[in-house]
Amino acid sequence: MIPIYWSAFIVFLILFAMVTVLGFSASRWHRGDLDLIEEWGLAGRRFGTFVTWFLLGGDLYTAYTFIAVPALVYGAGAFAFFAVPYTIVVFPIMYIVMPRLWRVSKQRNYVTAADFVRGRFNSPLLALAVAITGILATMPYIALQLTGIQAVLAAMGLSGHGFLKDLPLVIAFLILAAYTYTSGLRAPALTAILKDILIYVTVIVACIAIPIHLGGYGHIFQVAAAKLPATKGSVILAPKLFTAFSTLALGSAFALLLYPHAVTGTLGAKSGKTIQRNAALLPLYSLALTFIAILGYMAIAAGIHTKDTSLVVPLLFLKTLPTWFAGFAFGAIAIGALVPAAIMAIAAANLFTRNIYREYFASDNGPNREAHIAKIVGLIVILGALFFIVAIPLQYSIYFQTLGGIWILQTVPTIIFGLYTRWFHRWALFLGWLVGMIIGTGMAAAESFKTSIYPLHIGHSVYLAYAGVWAIIVNIVIVVVLSVLFNALNISNGTDDTQEQDYVSEPGEAVGQ
């Protein structure tokens, strides 16, 4: 049984108390009527460059990233570094695409990407498809954030037995649910500032102190290169994995951008220009991610041995850093779970309220009723994710997360193409999405959900690539072919609620940062 590291736990507890206070006090920050869904779910679209930078960083770089990426490097080596180029590629795409979505959403009071789809294509069914895809992809993502908290609690010796095993986790997420309900998007935005400061301090200290402890980076890479072949890994990417690596990076970049929590964080900005400035500054997180990934090699060199790879980073910190600082790092990881989990819950609640509840159950309810429903749904989402991780084996969350990226990628033609043209027919977009979902899910299932890389056999050749990319290729082909056909047959494509100037004109910026 792992002993309790009291100094680490005390530091961890202090940091957790700080984030709890910030979460509840956020309701009075950037004051607004939290009984309106735009205020609760998007913080009134008031965040300037500084806050948006921390919010999107806390949104996109999660505790699961901090735990899972080094763990994958620990077992697979170079292939795990796909996470670095994909977070680099995502920001130029964000710079080009997301200001257009922000502008039209501001002009037309859209709260979700599905709102935009509903208005652009006059298709409740297509909007429903986008909303359901987002919710399904988000739920396991929230659950996986809990693995970060579980890992640091276990490393500190607080795993316990029976009900006590999950009690600290339950308490943490009840607190998260409470301050998300009361403060909305303001809570993760304010706590993201603390979270990112802690993460940067942790990364900087770890990447200086641990190599000194282990004999330098040269020794670390030398040991990793010698030991990785035993787990079928390598510090040099094998040529046969080039297409898998590149398609996974590219596909993940587009998928990450369209996850509901990323859209929600983006729409909380106060202008399209704010988003562009952030797209230019956010690659600093990619630099941090590179060093986070290298922690996997450090764990190999430090002689960390564990069957539970989620413990790789916590055990590394306990072995190579002062115990109190390990507690500091564990606090950063735990807060790194709470921030994105809150944004994800809010994003899922926005989607359900605006695109399912309002569309199909209570279209005549006012904005105050919408916000009330969104708050309740946000609680349900968080508690559902907690139940998912406590009552259902972790492996199922990982399976669903593998599918999540594949599914979200199938909304690219509808959302991203739709931001630039209405030539694509709404029925073609729906059928393309449906076929892409089926193919992508089938490919993941064929690999027993253990990987999202699918070997496509063409003749005597085998091509390894991200299943989401194979699916989106088929999706796009169907969308193009059927759009030509449906447009030629003059099948109604609905009416467009938006105008061209909505996408390019910059509304007046709100006051404040």
Short mmCIF file of C-alpha atoms in Angstrom, two decimals:
data_model
loop_
_atom_site.label_atom_id
_atom_site.label_comp_id
_atom_site.label_asym_id
_atom_site.label_seq_id
_atom_site.Cartn_x
_atom_site.Cartn_y
_atom_site.Cartn_z
CA MET A 1 0.00 0.00 0.00
CA ILE A 2 1.37 3.43 -0.97
CA PRO A 3 2.11 5.63 2.10
CA ILE A 4 0.43 9.02 2.33
CA TYR A 5 2.78 11.83 1.32
CA TRP A 6 1.49 14.44 3.75
CA SER A 7 3.63 17.38 2.60
CA ALA A 8 2.50 16.83 -1.00
CA PHE A 9 -1.11 16.45 0.10
CA ILE A 10 -1.08 19.66 2.16
CA VAL A 11 0.27 21.72 -0.77
CA PHE A 12 -2.25 20.01 -3.06
CA LEU A 13 -5.07 20.86 -0.63
CA ILE A 14 -4.05 24.53 -0.40
CA LEU A 15 -4.08 24.89 -4.21
CA PHE A 16 -7.42 23.11 -4.46
CA ALA A 17 -8.88 25.46 -1.85
CA MET A 18 -7.63 28.43 -3.87
CA VAL A 19 -9.31 27.24 -7.05
CA THR A 20 -12.55 26.58 -5.14
CA VAL A 21 -12.62 30.16 -3.83
CA LEU A 22 -11.88 31.51 -7.31
CA GLY A 23 -14.60 29.35 -8.84
CA PHE A 24 -17.34 30.65 -6.55
CA SER A 25 -16.13 34.27 -6.60
CA ALA A 26 -16.14 34.27 -10.43
CA SER A 27 -19.89 34.93 -10.43
CA ARG A 28 -19.12 38.53 -9.45
CA TRP A 29 -16.37 38.93 -12.08
CA HIS A 30 -17.35 40.70 -15.33
CA ARG A 31 -20.80 41.09 -13.80
CA GLY A 32 -23.77 40.10 -15.93
CA ASP A 33 -27.21 38.56 -15.62
CA LEU A 34 -26.42 34.87 -15.09
CA ASP A 35 -30.08 34.06 -15.68
CA LEU A 36 -29.40 34.60 -19.40
CA ILE A 37 -27.77 31.74 -21.29
CA GLU A 38 -25.42 34.08 -23.18
CA GLU A 39 -24.12 35.37 -19.84
CA TRP A 40 -23.94 31.99 -18.10
CA GLY A 41 -22.75 29.95 -21.09
CA LEU A 42 -20.54 32.53 -22.88
CA ALA A 43 -19.83 35.12 -20.13
CA GLY A 44 -21.49 37.76 -22.29
CA ARG A 45 -18.71 37.44 -24.91
CA ARG A 46 -16.58 39.87 -22.90
CA PHE A 47 -13.18 38.19 -22.62
CA GLY A 48 -10.21 40.08 -24.03
CA THR A 49 -6.89 38.74 -25.28
CA PHE A 50 -5.38 38.05 -21.84
CA VAL A 51 -8.31 36.09 -20.40
CA THR A 52 -9.09 34.31 -23.67
CA TRP A 53 -5.47 33.13 -23.92
CA PHE A 54 -5.68 31.45 -20.53
CA LEU A 55 -9.21 30.17 -21.15
CA LEU A 56 -8.37 28.53 -24.48
CA GLY A 57 -5.08 27.22 -23.11
CA GLY A 58 -6.87 25.71 -20.12
CA ASP A 59 -9.55 24.45 -22.50
CA LEU A 60 -7.29 22.71 -25.01
CA TYR A 61 -4.44 21.53 -22.75
CA THR A 62 -6.07 19.34 -20.13
CA ALA A 63 -5.03 17.13 -17.23
CA TYR A 64 -5.58 14.17 -19.52
CA THR A 65 -2.98 15.70 -21.83
CA PHE A 66 -0.52 16.06 -18.95
CA ILE A 67 -1.06 12.42 -17.94
CA ALA A 68 -1.75 10.65 -21.25
CA VAL A 69 0.84 12.18 -23.59
CA PRO A 70 3.90 11.32 -21.43
CA ALA A 71 2.33 7.92 -20.73
CA LEU A 72 2.08 7.26 -24.48
CA VAL A 73 5.68 8.45 -24.95
CA TYR A 74 6.68 6.12 -22.10
CA GLY A 75 5.26 3.14 -24.00
CA ALA A 76 5.42 4.07 -27.70
CA GLY A 77 8.15 6.68 -28.01
CA ALA A 78 8.28 9.02 -30.99
CA PHE A 79 4.78 8.32 -32.32
CA ALA A 80 3.26 10.00 -29.26
CA PHE A 81 4.78 13.30 -30.37
CA PHE A 82 2.00 13.64 -32.97
CA ALA A 83 0.34 15.76 -30.27
CA VAL A 84 2.93 18.51 -30.79
CA PRO A 85 2.45 19.20 -34.53
CA TYR A 86 -1.30 18.85 -34.24
CA THR A 87 -1.44 21.61 -31.63
CA ILE A 88 0.76 23.71 -33.89
CA VAL A 89 -1.41 23.13 -36.97
CA VAL A 90 -4.63 23.94 -35.12
CA PHE A 91 -3.76 27.60 -34.52
CA PRO A 92 -3.42 28.75 -38.16
CA ILE A 93 -6.77 27.05 -38.80
CA MET A 94 -8.19 28.87 -35.78
CA TYR A 95 -6.81 32.18 -37.06
CA ILE A 96 -8.64 31.78 -40.37
CA VAL A 97 -11.88 30.00 -39.42
CA MET A 98 -12.95 30.91 -35.89
CA PRO A 99 -13.22 34.72 -36.29
CA ARG A 100 -15.85 34.10 -39.00
CA LEU A 101 -17.81 31.84 -36.64
CA TRP A 102 -17.50 34.40 -33.83
CA ARG A 103 -18.71 37.28 -36.01
CA VAL A 104 -21.78 35.53 -37.38
CA SER A 105 -22.57 34.13 -33.92
CA LYS A 106 -22.36 37.60 -32.39
CA GLN A 107 -24.51 39.16 -35.11
CA ARG A 108 -27.16 36.42 -34.94
CA ASN A 109 -26.96 35.64 -31.20
CA TYR A 110 -25.77 32.07 -31.79
CA VAL A 111 -24.49 30.31 -28.66
CA THR A 112 -23.37 27.01 -30.25
CA ALA A 113 -22.02 25.77 -33.57
CA ALA A 114 -25.33 23.93 -34.05
CA ASP A 115 -27.13 27.30 -33.75
CA PHE A 116 -25.06 28.48 -36.70
CA VAL A 117 -25.88 25.33 -38.70
CA ARG A 118 -29.60 25.77 -37.92
CA GLY A 119 -29.56 29.34 -39.20
CA ARG A 120 -27.25 28.80 -42.17
CA PHE A 121 -29.01 25.77 -43.64
CA ASN A 122 -32.52 26.09 -42.15
CA SER A 123 -32.21 22.46 -41.07
CA PRO A 124 -33.17 21.42 -37.52
CA LEU A 125 -32.12 17.85 -38.39
CA LEU A 126 -28.60 18.88 -39.45
CA ALA A 127 -28.29 21.06 -36.33
CA LEU A 128 -29.46 18.12 -34.21
CA ALA A 129 -26.79 15.90 -35.80
CA VAL A 130 -24.09 18.45 -34.92
CA ALA A 131 -25.43 18.84 -31.37
CA ILE A 132 -25.66 15.10 -30.68
CA THR A 133 -22.17 14.56 -32.13
CA GLY A 134 -20.78 17.24 -29.83
CA ILE A 135 -22.49 15.91 -26.71
CA LEU A 136 -21.49 12.29 -27.39
CA ALA A 137 -17.88 13.29 -27.99
CA THR A 138 -17.73 15.53 -24.92
CA MET A 139 -19.08 13.19 -22.22
CA PRO A 140 -16.18 10.68 -22.23
CA TYR A 141 -13.74 13.59 -22.58
CA ILE A 142 -15.01 14.96 -19.26
CA ALA A 143 -14.74 11.52 -17.68
CA LEU A 144 -11.14 11.20 -18.82
CA GLN A 145 -10.23 14.43 -17.06
CA LEU A 146 -10.93 12.56 -13.86
CA THR A 147 -8.08 10.18 -14.59
CA GLY A 148 -5.67 13.03 -13.89
CA ILE A 149 -7.15 13.60 -10.44
CA GLN A 150 -7.31 9.84 -9.79
CA ALA A 151 -3.66 9.45 -10.74
CA VAL A 152 -2.34 12.17 -8.41
CA LEU A 153 -4.56 11.04 -5.52
CA ALA A 154 -3.31 7.47 -5.95
CA ALA A 155 0.32 8.62 -6.12
CA MET A 156 -0.10 10.57 -2.86
CA GLY A 157 -1.47 7.42 -1.18
CA LEU A 158 -5.08 8.61 -1.01
CA SER A 159 -6.65 5.90 -3.15
CA GLY A 160 -8.11 4.03 -0.16
CA HIS A 161 -10.45 1.09 -0.47
CA GLY A 162 -14.12 0.61 -1.38
CA PHE A 163 -16.17 3.81 -1.25
CA LEU A 164 -13.25 5.73 0.27
CA LYS A 165 -11.28 5.07 -2.90
CA ASP A 166 -13.45 7.50 -4.86
CA LEU A 167 -14.49 9.86 -2.05
CA PRO A 168 -11.86 12.58 -2.77
CA LEU A 169 -12.80 12.43 -6.46
CA VAL A 170 -16.50 12.74 -5.66
CA ILE A 171 -15.86 15.75 -3.40
CA ALA A 172 -13.74 17.45 -6.06
CA PHE A 173 -16.41 17.09 -8.73
CA LEU A 174 -19.27 18.11 -6.45
CA ILE A 175 -17.37 21.34 -5.82
CA LEU A 176 -16.82 21.69 -9.58
CA ALA A 177 -20.53 21.13 -10.25
CA ALA A 178 -21.49 23.73 -7.62
CA TYR A 179 -19.31 26.57 -8.86
CA THR A 180 -20.05 25.80 -12.52
CA TYR A 181 -23.77 26.06 -11.71
CA THR A 182 -23.37 29.40 -9.92
CA SER A 183 -20.73 31.08 -12.09
CA GLY A 184 -20.99 29.56 -15.60
CA LEU A 185 -18.11 30.17 -18.01
CA ARG A 186 -16.64 32.83 -15.75
CA ALA A 187 -15.53 30.13 -13.30
CA PRO A 188 -13.23 28.16 -15.64
CA ALA A 189 -12.00 31.41 -17.20
CA LEU A 190 -10.84 32.80 -13.86
CA THR A 191 -9.48 29.50 -12.54
CA ALA A 192 -7.69 28.89 -15.87
CA ILE A 193 -5.35 31.78 -15.04
CA LEU A 194 -4.23 30.05 -11.84
CA LYS A 195 -4.14 26.66 -13.56
CA ASP A 196 -1.89 27.79 -16.40
CA ILE A 197 0.52 29.61 -14.10
CA LEU A 198 0.86 26.40 -12.06
CA ILE A 199 1.32 24.29 -15.20
CA TYR A 200 4.05 26.56 -16.59
CA VAL A 201 5.92 26.65 -13.27
CA THR A 202 5.67 22.85 -13.05
CA VAL A 203 6.94 22.31 -16.60
CA ILE A 204 9.83 24.77 -16.25
CA VAL A 205 11.01 23.31 -12.92
CA ALA A 206 10.56 19.71 -14.05
CA CYS A 207 12.47 20.22 -17.31
CA ILE A 208 15.40 21.76 -15.46
CA ALA A 209 15.51 19.81 -12.19
CA ILE A 210 14.71 16.30 -13.43
CA PRO A 211 17.40 16.18 -16.17
CA ILE A 212 19.96 17.44 -13.62
CA HIS A 213 18.87 14.62 -11.30
CA LEU A 214 19.08 12.03 -14.11
CA GLY A 215 22.38 13.11 -15.70
CA GLY A 216 21.21 15.38 -18.52
CA TYR A 217 19.05 15.14 -21.63
CA GLY A 218 21.69 13.19 -23.53
CA HIS A 219 21.60 10.42 -20.96
CA ILE A 220 17.78 10.48 -20.86
CA PHE A 221 17.46 9.96 -24.62
CA GLN A 222 20.22 7.34 -24.60
CA VAL A 223 18.43 5.26 -21.96
CA ALA A 224 15.06 5.71 -23.68
CA ALA A 225 16.51 4.62 -27.03
CA ALA A 226 17.92 1.47 -25.40
CA LYS A 227 14.78 0.50 -23.46
CA LEU A 228 11.90 1.47 -25.79
CA PRO A 229 12.37 -1.42 -28.26
CA ALA A 230 11.29 -3.77 -25.45
CA THR A 231 7.82 -2.16 -25.65
CA LYS A 232 7.95 -1.94 -29.48
CA GLY A 233 8.64 1.77 -29.28
CA SER A 234 11.42 3.97 -30.59
CA VAL A 235 12.78 7.49 -30.19
CA ILE A 236 12.90 7.73 -34.00
CA LEU A 237 9.64 7.45 -35.92
CA ALA A 238 9.59 4.43 -38.25
CA PRO A 239 8.93 5.30 -41.94
CA LYS A 240 5.91 2.99 -42.05
CA LEU A 241 4.26 5.25 -39.45
CA PHE A 242 4.75 8.53 -41.35
CA THR A 243 1.24 8.61 -42.88
CA ALA A 244 -0.37 7.50 -39.63
CA PHE A 245 1.53 10.18 -37.71
CA SER A 246 0.73 12.98 -40.17
CA THR A 247 -2.95 12.14 -40.70
CA LEU A 248 -3.51 11.75 -36.96
CA ALA A 249 -1.93 15.16 -36.36
CA LEU A 250 -3.89 16.88 -39.15
CA GLY A 251 -7.21 15.18 -38.38
CA SER A 252 -6.87 15.85 -34.67
CA ALA A 253 -6.19 19.54 -35.36
CA PHE A 254 -9.48 20.00 -37.21
CA ALA A 255 -11.34 17.89 -34.64
CA LEU A 256 -9.94 19.80 -31.66
CA LEU A 257 -11.09 23.08 -33.15
CA LEU A 258 -14.71 21.89 -33.44
CA TYR A 259 -15.11 20.22 -30.05
CA PRO A 260 -17.93 22.03 -28.22
CA HIS A 261 -15.63 23.20 -25.43
CA ALA A 262 -13.25 24.78 -27.95
CA VAL A 263 -16.15 26.52 -29.71
CA THR A 264 -17.53 27.75 -26.37
CA GLY A 265 -14.15 29.09 -25.28
CA THR A 266 -13.76 30.86 -28.61
CA LEU A 267 -17.24 32.40 -28.62
CA GLY A 268 -16.56 33.81 -25.15
CA ALA A 269 -14.02 36.24 -26.69
CA LYS A 270 -15.05 39.86 -27.16
CA SER A 271 -14.11 40.11 -30.87
CA GLY A 272 -12.83 38.24 -33.89
CA LYS A 273 -9.58 40.16 -33.59
CA THR A 274 -9.17 38.82 -30.05
CA ILE A 275 -9.36 35.29 -31.46
CA GLN A 276 -6.74 36.09 -34.12
CA ARG A 277 -4.37 37.52 -31.52
CA ASN A 278 -4.80 34.38 -29.44
CA ALA A 279 -4.17 32.14 -32.44
CA ALA A 280 -0.83 33.91 -32.81
CA LEU A 281 0.07 33.56 -29.12
CA LEU A 282 -1.27 30.10 -28.25
CA PRO A 283 1.63 28.16 -29.89
CA LEU A 284 3.49 28.92 -26.64
CA TYR A 285 1.42 26.08 -25.23
CA SER A 286 2.76 23.79 -27.95
CA LEU A 287 6.27 24.50 -26.68
CA ALA A 288 5.16 23.53 -23.18
CA LEU A 289 3.52 20.39 -24.57
CA THR A 290 6.82 19.32 -26.12
CA PHE A 291 8.48 19.30 -22.71
CA ILE A 292 5.45 17.60 -21.15
CA ALA A 293 5.82 14.79 -23.71
CA ILE A 294 9.53 14.43 -22.91
CA LEU A 295 8.52 13.56 -19.33
CA GLY A 296 7.77 10.11 -20.75
CA TYR A 297 11.43 9.64 -21.69
CA MET A 298 12.47 10.99 -18.30
CA ALA A 299 10.30 8.34 -16.61
CA ILE A 300 12.09 5.61 -18.58
CA ALA A 301 15.49 6.99 -17.59
CA ALA A 302 14.36 7.32 -13.96
CA GLY A 303 13.49 3.62 -13.86
CA ILE A 304 9.76 4.11 -13.32
CA HIS A 305 7.96 0.76 -13.59
CA THR A 306 4.17 0.61 -13.47
CA LYS A 307 1.41 -1.25 -15.27
CA ASP A 308 -0.90 1.73 -14.79
CA THR A 309 0.58 4.22 -17.25
CA SER A 310 -1.54 7.05 -15.81
CA LEU A 311 0.83 6.95 -12.82
CA VAL A 312 3.97 7.50 -14.91
CA VAL A 313 4.18 11.28 -14.40
CA PRO A 314 3.09 11.33 -10.71
CA LEU A 315 5.61 8.61 -9.82
CA LEU A 316 8.33 10.46 -11.75
CA PHE A 317 7.67 13.65 -9.79
CA LEU A 318 7.69 11.86 -6.44
CA LYS A 319 10.96 10.11 -7.27
CA THR A 320 12.91 13.07 -8.66
CA LEU A 321 11.48 16.23 -7.07
CA PRO A 322 11.02 17.41 -3.47
CA THR A 323 7.79 15.98 -2.08
CA TRP A 324 6.26 19.39 -1.43
CA PHE A 325 6.86 20.42 -5.06
CA ALA A 326 5.37 17.15 -6.25
CA GLY A 327 2.24 18.27 -4.36
CA PHE A 328 2.43 21.59 -6.22
CA ALA A 329 2.60 19.72 -9.53
CA PHE A 330 -0.26 17.44 -8.50
CA GLY A 331 -2.35 20.50 -7.71
CA ALA A 332 -1.60 21.86 -11.19
CA ILE A 333 -2.69 18.56 -12.77
CA ALA A 334 -5.90 18.38 -10.71
CA ILE A 335 -6.85 21.97 -11.50
CA GLY A 336 -5.94 21.14 -15.10
CA ALA A 337 -8.78 18.61 -14.92
CA LEU A 338 -11.36 20.90 -13.36
CA VAL A 339 -10.98 23.82 -15.79
CA PRO A 340 -11.65 21.94 -19.06
CA ALA A 341 -14.24 19.71 -17.38
CA ALA A 342 -16.23 22.81 -16.44
CA ILE A 343 -16.01 24.25 -19.96
CA MET A 344 -17.00 20.90 -21.47
CA ALA A 345 -20.02 20.62 -19.18
CA ILE A 346 -21.11 24.16 -20.06
CA ALA A 347 -20.64 23.46 -23.78
CA ALA A 348 -22.69 20.26 -23.61
CA ALA A 349 -25.39 22.08 -21.62
CA ASN A 350 -25.52 24.87 -24.21
CA LEU A 351 -25.92 22.34 -27.02
CA PHE A 352 -28.69 20.42 -25.27
CA THR A 353 -30.59 23.53 -24.23
CA ARG A 354 -30.37 25.47 -27.49
CA ASN A 355 -30.51 22.69 -30.05
CA ILE A 356 -32.54 19.91 -28.44
CA TYR A 357 -34.66 21.32 -25.59
CA ARG A 358 -35.59 24.62 -27.24
CA GLU A 359 -35.96 23.14 -30.73
CA TYR A 360 -38.09 20.13 -29.87
CA PHE A 361 -39.61 20.60 -26.41
CA ALA A 362 -40.11 24.25 -25.43
CA SER A 363 -39.52 26.66 -28.29
CA ASP A 364 -41.69 29.36 -26.66
CA ASN A 365 -39.73 29.55 -23.38
CA GLY A 366 -37.86 32.77 -22.67
CA PRO A 367 -34.08 33.25 -22.24
CA ASN A 368 -34.28 32.97 -18.44
CA ARG A 369 -35.82 29.51 -18.75
CA GLU A 370 -33.04 28.54 -21.20
CA ALA A 371 -30.35 29.51 -18.72
CA HIS A 372 -32.11 27.62 -15.92
CA ILE A 373 -32.27 24.45 -18.03
CA ALA A 374 -28.64 24.87 -19.11
CA LYS A 375 -27.49 25.10 -15.48
CA ILE A 376 -29.37 21.93 -14.56
CA VAL A 377 -28.04 20.07 -17.61
CA GLY A 378 -24.52 21.22 -16.74
CA LEU A 379 -24.92 19.61 -13.31
CA ILE A 380 -26.25 16.41 -14.87
CA VAL A 381 -23.34 16.27 -17.33
CA ILE A 382 -20.73 16.62 -14.59
CA LEU A 383 -22.41 14.09 -12.31
CA GLY A 384 -22.90 11.75 -15.28
CA ALA A 385 -19.20 11.93 -16.09
CA LEU A 386 -18.41 11.23 -12.44
CA PHE A 387 -20.68 8.17 -12.48
CA PHE A 388 -19.09 7.07 -15.76
CA ILE A 389 -15.58 7.02 -14.32
CA VAL A 390 -16.54 5.58 -10.90
CA ALA A 391 -18.96 2.87 -12.03
CA ILE A 392 -17.68 1.95 -15.49
CA PRO A 393 -14.18 0.64 -16.32
CA LEU A 394 -11.80 3.36 -17.48
CA GLN A 395 -11.15 1.47 -20.70
CA TYR A 396 -14.66 2.30 -21.93
CA SER A 397 -14.01 6.03 -21.51
CA ILE A 398 -10.84 5.62 -23.55
CA TYR A 399 -12.78 3.73 -26.22
CA PHE A 400 -15.37 6.49 -26.47
CA GLN A 401 -12.70 9.18 -26.52
CA THR A 402 -11.06 7.38 -29.45
CA LEU A 403 -14.40 7.67 -31.23
CA GLY A 404 -14.93 11.28 -30.10
CA GLY A 405 -12.27 12.77 -32.37
CA ILE A 406 -13.43 10.66 -35.32
CA TRP A 407 -17.03 11.79 -34.80
CA ILE A 408 -16.27 15.50 -34.34
CA LEU A 409 -14.21 15.47 -37.53
CA GLN A 410 -17.34 14.53 -39.49
CA THR A 411 -18.84 17.96 -38.74
CA VAL A 412 -16.09 19.75 -40.69
CA PRO A 413 -18.05 19.98 -43.99
CA THR A 414 -21.15 21.32 -42.24
CA ILE A 415 -19.46 23.88 -39.99
CA ILE A 416 -16.20 24.93 -41.67
CA PHE A 417 -17.37 24.65 -45.28
CA GLY A 418 -20.64 26.26 -44.23
CA LEU A 419 -18.80 29.32 -42.95
CA TYR A 420 -17.61 30.06 -46.49
CA THR A 421 -20.30 28.81 -48.85
CA ARG A 422 -23.87 27.62 -48.96
CA TRP A 423 -23.40 25.68 -52.21
CA PHE A 424 -23.27 22.38 -50.35
CA HIS A 425 -26.78 21.00 -49.99
CA ARG A 426 -28.14 20.46 -46.49
CA TRP A 427 -29.30 16.90 -47.26
CA ALA A 428 -25.92 16.08 -48.79
CA LEU A 429 -24.22 17.38 -45.64
CA PHE A 430 -26.47 15.26 -43.43
CA LEU A 431 -25.95 12.08 -45.46
CA GLY A 432 -22.19 12.70 -45.66
CA TRP A 433 -22.10 13.13 -41.87
CA LEU A 434 -24.11 9.94 -41.35
CA VAL A 435 -21.92 7.81 -43.63
CA GLY A 436 -18.74 9.31 -42.13
CA MET A 437 -19.95 8.48 -38.61
CA ILE A 438 -20.73 4.89 -39.60
CA ILE A 439 -17.43 4.34 -41.44
CA GLY A 440 -15.30 5.98 -38.74
CA THR A 441 -17.01 4.01 -35.97
CA GLY A 442 -16.70 0.79 -37.97
CA MET A 443 -12.97 1.32 -38.50
CA ALA A 444 -12.40 1.96 -34.80
CA ALA A 445 -14.47 -1.10 -33.91
CA ALA A 446 -12.46 -3.22 -36.37
CA GLU A 447 -9.37 -2.30 -34.33
CA SER A 448 -11.23 -3.15 -31.08
CA PHE A 449 -11.14 0.57 -30.16
CA LYS A 450 -7.50 0.14 -29.09
CA THR A 451 -6.28 2.62 -31.67
CA SER A 452 -7.72 5.20 -34.04
CA ILE A 453 -5.20 4.22 -36.74
CA TYR A 454 -6.76 2.04 -39.44
CA PRO A 455 -4.81 -0.02 -42.03
CA LEU A 456 -6.59 0.42 -45.38
CA HIS A 457 -5.85 -2.41 -47.84
CA ILE A 458 -5.79 -1.30 -51.47
CA GLY A 459 -4.60 -4.07 -53.77
CA HIS A 460 -1.40 -5.47 -52.34
CA SER A 461 -0.62 -2.28 -50.42
CA VAL A 462 -1.54 -1.31 -46.88
CA TYR A 463 -1.93 2.36 -45.93
CA LEU A 464 -1.93 3.30 -42.24
CA ALA A 465 -3.86 6.47 -41.46
CA TYR A 466 -6.18 8.05 -38.93
CA ALA A 467 -9.65 6.47 -39.20
CA GLY A 468 -11.22 9.91 -38.93
CA VAL A 469 -9.37 11.02 -42.06
CA TRP A 470 -10.51 7.96 -44.03
CA ALA A 471 -14.07 8.69 -42.89
CA ILE A 472 -13.96 12.43 -43.68
CA ILE A 473 -12.64 11.71 -47.19
CA VAL A 474 -15.71 9.54 -47.86
CA ASN A 475 -17.88 12.16 -46.14
CA ILE A 476 -16.62 14.97 -48.39
CA VAL A 477 -16.95 12.90 -51.57
CA ILE A 478 -20.58 12.15 -50.71
CA VAL A 479 -21.28 15.80 -49.86
CA VAL A 480 -19.85 17.03 -53.17
CA VAL A 481 -21.50 14.39 -55.38
CA LEU A 482 -24.92 14.64 -53.75
CA SER A 483 -24.78 18.45 -53.68
CA VAL A 484 -24.26 18.45 -57.46
CA LEU A 485 -27.18 16.03 -57.83
CA PHE A 486 -29.60 17.72 -55.42
CA ASN A 487 -28.83 21.19 -56.77
CA ALA A 488 -29.35 19.94 -60.35
CA LEU A 489 -32.73 18.49 -59.30
CA ASN A 490 -33.66 21.80 -57.62
CA ILE A 491 -34.34 20.10 -54.29
CA SER A 492 -35.00 22.83 -51.74
CA ASN A 493 -31.95 23.87 -49.74
CA GLY A 494 -33.92 26.03 -47.30
CA THR A 495 -33.32 29.68 -46.58
CA ASP A 496 -30.23 31.31 -45.12
CA ASP A 497 -30.77 33.46 -42.03
CA THR A 498 -27.29 34.95 -42.33
CA GLN A 499 -25.84 37.55 -44.68
CA GLU A 500 -22.35 37.83 -46.12
CA GLN A 501 -21.56 40.92 -44.03
CA ASP A 502 -22.25 38.90 -40.85
CA TYR A 503 -19.05 36.92 -41.48
CA VAL A 504 -16.71 39.80 -42.19
CA SER A 505 -17.92 42.84 -40.26
CA GLU A 506 -16.48 43.27 -36.79
CA PRO A 507 -19.10 44.36 -34.22
CA GLY A 508 -18.05 46.98 -31.68
CA GLU A 509 -15.84 45.50 -28.97
CA ALA A 510 -17.15 45.36 -25.44
CA VAL A 511 -15.36 47.32 -22.76
CA GLY A 512 -12.98 45.56 -20.39
CA GLN A 513 -10.57 42.68 -20.34
#
